[in-house]
Amino acid sequence: NRDATNSTPGSVGVREESNRTFAEFTRATTPREAETFLHAAVNQDVTDFGMLKVIFQLRIQNETPPGDAGFGGFYPLMARVHYRDSSGSEETWTQGFYLGTDSSATIRDALPVTRSFWTDESFDLFDPTVASPRPAEILWIEIAAAGAGLTTDVGNIQLLVD
């Protein structure tokens, strides 16, 4: 847990439902935001590959308060890939997700999703409109859930190269 000082930490557990195994992030509603995450070190050179994609499935069941996404960088679900570019500088690609509503404004680096509906996501990290500068070495990948209260799920996380 990050940013959980003076606040209730969240939890993450493995669940299975309808032949799907996934990680479920939960956090009881509290007055202060905090972040719970899964982190995997990769440390892989990707300069010789022509394709680099991060792929996963996600579902946001609850976000409290509704529409809280984006304030202070907290989203009920975020994917992060930390990498080194060809000049040796480190960058972090981040994509947030939140429950969309009819009145949802467009939020930079975040996409709206439908409540309780599994969504397939795929991002080409060699596409300069997605990640710039181009990754040369993947250092780590992280899936995080942040906010005052939430229930979010993520499964089938893949980092694909070809």
PDB file of C-alpha atoms in Angstrom:
ATOM      1  CA  ASN A   1       0.000   0.000   0.000  1.00  0.00           C
ATOM      2  CA  ARG A   2       1.136   3.522  -0.800  1.00  0.00           C
ATOM      3  CA  ASP A   3      -0.117   6.762   0.709  1.00  0.00           C
ATOM      4  CA  ALA A   4      -1.944   4.824   3.430  1.00  0.00           C
ATOM      5  CA  THR A   5      -0.553   6.853   6.339  1.00  0.00           C
ATOM      6  CA  ASN A   6      -3.414   7.663   8.701  1.00  0.00           C
ATOM      7  CA  SER A   7      -5.759   5.749   6.417  1.00  0.00           C
ATOM      8  CA  THR A   8      -7.114   2.243   6.000  1.00  0.00           C
ATOM      9  CA  PRO A   9      -4.985   0.227   3.553  1.00  0.00           C
ATOM     10  CA  GLY A  10      -6.539  -1.633   0.654  1.00  0.00           C
ATOM     11  CA  SER A  11      -6.172  -5.329  -0.083  1.00  0.00           C
ATOM     12  CA  VAL A  12      -5.592  -7.482  -3.136  1.00  0.00           C
ATOM     13  CA  GLY A  13      -6.527 -11.127  -3.506  1.00  0.00           C
ATOM     14  CA  VAL A  14      -6.864 -13.786  -6.168  1.00  0.00           C
ATOM     15  CA  ARG A  15     -10.407 -14.775  -7.173  1.00  0.00           C
ATOM     16  CA  GLU A  16     -12.022 -17.038  -9.714  1.00  0.00           C
ATOM     17  CA  GLU A  17     -15.394 -16.437 -11.326  1.00  0.00           C
ATOM     18  CA  SER A  18     -16.954 -17.849 -14.527  1.00  0.00           C
ATOM     19  CA  ASN A  19     -13.728 -19.687 -15.497  1.00  0.00           C
ATOM     20  CA  ARG A  20     -11.698 -16.463 -15.116  1.00  0.00           C
ATOM     21  CA  THR A  21      -8.900 -16.040 -12.564  1.00  0.00           C
ATOM     22  CA  PHE A  22      -8.117 -12.452 -11.600  1.00  0.00           C
ATOM     23  CA  ALA A  23      -6.716 -10.159  -8.933  1.00  0.00           C
ATOM     24  CA  GLU A  24      -9.325  -8.180  -7.013  1.00  0.00           C
ATOM     25  CA  PHE A  25      -8.410  -4.894  -5.340  1.00  0.00           C
ATOM     26  CA  THR A  26     -10.710  -3.745  -2.522  1.00  0.00           C
ATOM     27  CA  ARG A  27     -10.705  -0.819  -0.163  1.00  0.00           C
ATOM     28  CA  ALA A  28     -13.419   0.203   2.259  1.00  0.00           C
ATOM     29  CA  THR A  29     -14.549   3.806   1.870  1.00  0.00           C
ATOM     30  CA  THR A  30     -12.377   6.128   3.941  1.00  0.00           C
ATOM     31  CA  PRO A  31     -11.898   9.899   4.026  1.00  0.00           C
ATOM     32  CA  ARG A  32      -8.369   9.664   2.557  1.00  0.00           C
ATOM     33  CA  GLU A  33      -7.129   8.133  -0.694  1.00  0.00           C
ATOM     34  CA  ALA A  34      -4.475   5.406  -0.830  1.00  0.00           C
ATOM     35  CA  GLU A  35      -3.059   3.053  -3.435  1.00  0.00           C
ATOM     36  CA  THR A  36      -2.771  -0.749  -3.483  1.00  0.00           C
ATOM     37  CA  PHE A  37      -0.687  -2.376  -6.205  1.00  0.00           C
ATOM     38  CA  LEU A  38       0.838  -5.449  -7.821  1.00  0.00           C
ATOM     39  CA  HIS A  39       4.416  -4.955  -9.029  1.00  0.00           C
ATOM     40  CA  ALA A  40       6.635  -7.191 -11.198  1.00  0.00           C
ATOM     41  CA  ALA A  41      10.270  -6.516 -12.094  1.00  0.00           C
ATOM     42  CA  VAL A  42      10.933  -7.226 -15.783  1.00  0.00           C
ATOM     43  CA  ASN A  43      14.432  -5.862 -16.596  1.00  0.00           C
ATOM     44  CA  GLN A  44      14.243  -6.864 -20.270  1.00  0.00           C
ATOM     45  CA  ASP A  45      15.902  -5.227 -23.285  1.00  0.00           C
ATOM     46  CA  VAL A  46      13.319  -4.736 -26.053  1.00  0.00           C
ATOM     47  CA  THR A  47      15.409  -2.878 -28.656  1.00  0.00           C
ATOM     48  CA  ASP A  48      15.505  -5.840 -31.093  1.00  0.00           C
ATOM     49  CA  PHE A  49      11.720  -6.268 -31.190  1.00  0.00           C
ATOM     50  CA  GLY A  50       9.266  -4.694 -33.614  1.00  0.00           C
ATOM     51  CA  MET A  51       6.215  -4.921 -31.316  1.00  0.00           C
ATOM     52  CA  LEU A  52       5.731  -4.235 -27.607  1.00  0.00           C
ATOM     53  CA  LYS A  53       2.221  -4.440 -26.177  1.00  0.00           C
ATOM     54  CA  VAL A  54       0.735  -4.471 -22.710  1.00  0.00           C
ATOM     55  CA  ILE A  55      -2.559  -6.369 -22.667  1.00  0.00           C
ATOM     56  CA  PHE A  56      -4.987  -7.065 -19.816  1.00  0.00           C
ATOM     57  CA  GLN A  57      -8.640  -7.387 -18.856  1.00  0.00           C
ATOM     58  CA  LEU A  58     -10.251  -5.129 -16.281  1.00  0.00           C
ATOM     59  CA  ARG A  59     -13.504  -4.568 -14.455  1.00  0.00           C
ATOM     60  CA  ILE A  60     -14.400  -1.728 -12.096  1.00  0.00           C
ATOM     61  CA  GLN A  61     -17.270  -2.650  -9.810  1.00  0.00           C
ATOM     62  CA  ASN A  62     -17.213   0.264  -7.401  1.00  0.00           C
ATOM     63  CA  GLU A  63     -15.578   3.666  -7.084  1.00  0.00           C
ATOM     64  CA  THR A  64     -16.275   5.853  -4.054  1.00  0.00           C
ATOM     65  CA  PRO A  65     -17.056   8.637  -4.334  1.00  0.00           C
ATOM     66  CA  PRO A  66     -18.366   8.309  -7.896  1.00  0.00           C
ATOM     67  CA  GLY A  67     -16.531  10.509 -10.351  1.00  0.00           C
ATOM     68  CA  ASP A  68     -13.523  10.872  -8.027  1.00  0.00           C
ATOM     69  CA  ALA A  69     -11.147   9.689 -10.751  1.00  0.00           C
ATOM     70  CA  GLY A  70      -8.264  11.862 -11.725  1.00  0.00           C
ATOM     71  CA  PHE A  71      -8.142  14.177  -8.738  1.00  0.00           C
ATOM     72  CA  GLY A  72      -4.599  13.954  -7.444  1.00  0.00           C
ATOM     73  CA  GLY A  73      -3.778  11.148  -9.888  1.00  0.00           C
ATOM     74  CA  PHE A  74      -6.018   8.581  -8.199  1.00  0.00           C
ATOM     75  CA  TYR A  75      -7.927   6.161 -10.427  1.00  0.00           C
ATOM     76  CA  PRO A  76      -9.748   2.992  -9.401  1.00  0.00           C
ATOM     77  CA  LEU A  77      -7.381   1.152 -11.777  1.00  0.00           C
ATOM     78  CA  MET A  78      -4.044   2.125 -13.333  1.00  0.00           C
ATOM     79  CA  ALA A  79      -1.513   0.284 -15.475  1.00  0.00           C
ATOM     80  CA  ARG A  80       2.104   1.464 -15.356  1.00  0.00           C
ATOM     81  CA  VAL A  81       5.158   0.374 -17.315  1.00  0.00           C
ATOM     82  CA  HIS A  82       8.474   1.862 -16.190  1.00  0.00           C
ATOM     83  CA  TYR A  83      11.168   1.791 -18.839  1.00  0.00           C
ATOM     84  CA  ARG A  84      14.515   3.138 -19.963  1.00  0.00           C
ATOM     85  CA  ASP A  85      14.750   4.764 -23.410  1.00  0.00           C
ATOM     86  CA  SER A  86      17.709   4.509 -25.806  1.00  0.00           C
ATOM     87  CA  SER A  87      19.410   7.558 -24.249  1.00  0.00           C
ATOM     88  CA  GLY A  88      19.285   5.992 -20.774  1.00  0.00           C
ATOM     89  CA  SER A  89      16.503   8.193 -19.365  1.00  0.00           C
ATOM     90  CA  GLU A  90      13.778   6.512 -17.314  1.00  0.00           C
ATOM     91  CA  GLU A  91      10.101   7.088 -18.094  1.00  0.00           C
ATOM     92  CA  THR A  92       6.811   5.701 -16.787  1.00  0.00           C
ATOM     93  CA  TRP A  93       3.884   5.070 -19.109  1.00  0.00           C
ATOM     94  CA  THR A  94       0.608   5.282 -17.156  1.00  0.00           C
ATOM     95  CA  GLN A  95      -2.961   4.572 -18.220  1.00  0.00           C
ATOM     96  CA  GLY A  96      -5.813   5.145 -15.776  1.00  0.00           C
ATOM     97  CA  PHE A  97      -9.372   3.813 -15.875  1.00  0.00           C
ATOM     98  CA  TYR A  98     -12.509   5.084 -14.131  1.00  0.00           C
ATOM     99  CA  LEU A  99     -16.261   4.568 -14.169  1.00  0.00           C
ATOM    100  CA  GLY A 100     -17.692   6.682 -16.962  1.00  0.00           C
ATOM    101  CA  THR A 101     -20.964   8.552 -16.601  1.00  0.00           C
ATOM    102  CA  ASP A 102     -23.031  10.628 -19.010  1.00  0.00           C
ATOM    103  CA  SER A 103     -21.485  13.725 -17.480  1.00  0.00           C
ATOM    104  CA  SER A 104     -17.883  12.450 -17.393  1.00  0.00           C
ATOM    105  CA  ALA A 105     -15.409  14.940 -18.750  1.00  0.00           C
ATOM    106  CA  THR A 106     -12.444  13.674 -20.744  1.00  0.00           C
ATOM    107  CA  ILE A 107      -9.560  12.997 -18.385  1.00  0.00           C
ATOM    108  CA  ARG A 108      -5.967  13.012 -19.629  1.00  0.00           C
ATOM    109  CA  ASP A 109      -4.274   9.582 -19.570  1.00  0.00           C
ATOM    110  CA  ALA A 110      -7.471   7.860 -18.403  1.00  0.00           C
ATOM    111  CA  LEU A 111     -10.302   5.994 -20.092  1.00  0.00           C
ATOM    112  CA  PRO A 112     -13.904   5.537 -18.924  1.00  0.00           C
ATOM    113  CA  VAL A 113     -15.254   1.994 -18.522  1.00  0.00           C
ATOM    114  CA  THR A 114     -18.694   0.558 -17.839  1.00  0.00           C
ATOM    115  CA  ARG A 115     -19.442  -0.550 -14.254  1.00  0.00           C
ATOM    116  CA  SER A 116     -19.085  -4.306 -13.611  1.00  0.00           C
ATOM    117  CA  PHE A 117     -18.286  -5.109 -17.263  1.00  0.00           C
ATOM    118  CA  TRP A 118     -15.066  -6.924 -18.244  1.00  0.00           C
ATOM    119  CA  THR A 119     -13.089  -4.878 -20.783  1.00  0.00           C
ATOM    120  CA  ASP A 120     -10.122  -6.020 -22.908  1.00  0.00           C
ATOM    121  CA  GLU A 121      -7.360  -3.422 -23.179  1.00  0.00           C
ATOM    122  CA  SER A 122      -4.268  -3.402 -25.407  1.00  0.00           C
ATOM    123  CA  PHE A 123      -1.634  -0.670 -25.740  1.00  0.00           C
ATOM    124  CA  ASP A 124       1.219  -0.618 -28.273  1.00  0.00           C
ATOM    125  CA  LEU A 125       4.132   0.875 -26.340  1.00  0.00           C
ATOM    126  CA  PHE A 126       6.169   1.305 -29.549  1.00  0.00           C
ATOM    127  CA  ASP A 127       3.478   3.645 -30.919  1.00  0.00           C
ATOM    128  CA  PRO A 128       4.870   7.175 -30.330  1.00  0.00           C
ATOM    129  CA  THR A 129       1.362   8.488 -29.611  1.00  0.00           C
ATOM    130  CA  VAL A 130       1.122   5.991 -26.721  1.00  0.00           C
ATOM    131  CA  ALA A 131       4.629   6.001 -25.196  1.00  0.00           C
ATOM    132  CA  SER A 132       7.308   8.517 -26.050  1.00  0.00           C
ATOM    133  CA  PRO A 133      10.239   8.286 -26.126  1.00  0.00           C
ATOM    134  CA  ARG A 134      10.311   4.669 -27.366  1.00  0.00           C
ATOM    135  CA  PRO A 135      11.115   2.063 -24.705  1.00  0.00           C
ATOM    136  CA  ALA A 136      14.478   0.295 -24.998  1.00  0.00           C
ATOM    137  CA  GLU A 137      14.396  -1.667 -21.724  1.00  0.00           C
ATOM    138  CA  ILE A 138      11.340  -2.559 -19.637  1.00  0.00           C
ATOM    139  CA  LEU A 139      12.230  -2.208 -15.955  1.00  0.00           C
ATOM    140  CA  TRP A 140       8.906  -3.055 -14.286  1.00  0.00           C
ATOM    141  CA  ILE A 141       5.160  -3.311 -14.757  1.00  0.00           C
ATOM    142  CA  GLU A 142       2.574  -2.406 -12.153  1.00  0.00           C
ATOM    143  CA  ILE A 143      -1.202  -2.586 -11.787  1.00  0.00           C
ATOM    144  CA  ALA A 144      -2.571  -0.279  -9.093  1.00  0.00           C
ATOM    145  CA  ALA A 145      -5.935   0.670  -7.616  1.00  0.00           C
ATOM    146  CA  ALA A 146      -6.285   3.991  -5.840  1.00  0.00           C
ATOM    147  CA  GLY A 147      -8.974   6.103  -4.268  1.00  0.00           C
ATOM    148  CA  ALA A 148     -11.079   6.530  -1.159  1.00  0.00           C
ATOM    149  CA  GLY A 149     -13.047   3.301  -1.733  1.00  0.00           C
ATOM    150  CA  LEU A 150     -13.127   0.785  -4.556  1.00  0.00           C
ATOM    151  CA  THR A 151     -13.578  -2.725  -5.884  1.00  0.00           C
ATOM    152  CA  THR A 152     -11.655  -3.360  -9.104  1.00  0.00           C
ATOM    153  CA  ASP A 153     -10.476  -6.489 -10.899  1.00  0.00           C
ATOM    154  CA  VAL A 154      -7.677  -7.196 -13.372  1.00  0.00           C
ATOM    155  CA  GLY A 155      -6.685 -10.413 -15.135  1.00  0.00           C
ATOM    156  CA  ASN A 156      -4.754 -11.930 -18.011  1.00  0.00           C
ATOM    157  CA  ILE A 157      -1.962  -9.338 -17.744  1.00  0.00           C
ATOM    158  CA  GLN A 158       0.563  -9.762 -20.556  1.00  0.00           C
ATOM    159  CA  LEU A 159       3.597  -7.906 -21.810  1.00  0.00           C
ATOM    160  CA  LEU A 160       4.049  -9.113 -25.409  1.00  0.00           C
ATOM    161  CA  VAL A 161       7.059  -8.642 -27.695  1.00  0.00           C
ATOM    162  CA  ASP A 162       7.651  -9.819 -31.254  1.00  0.00           C
TER     163      ASP A 162
END
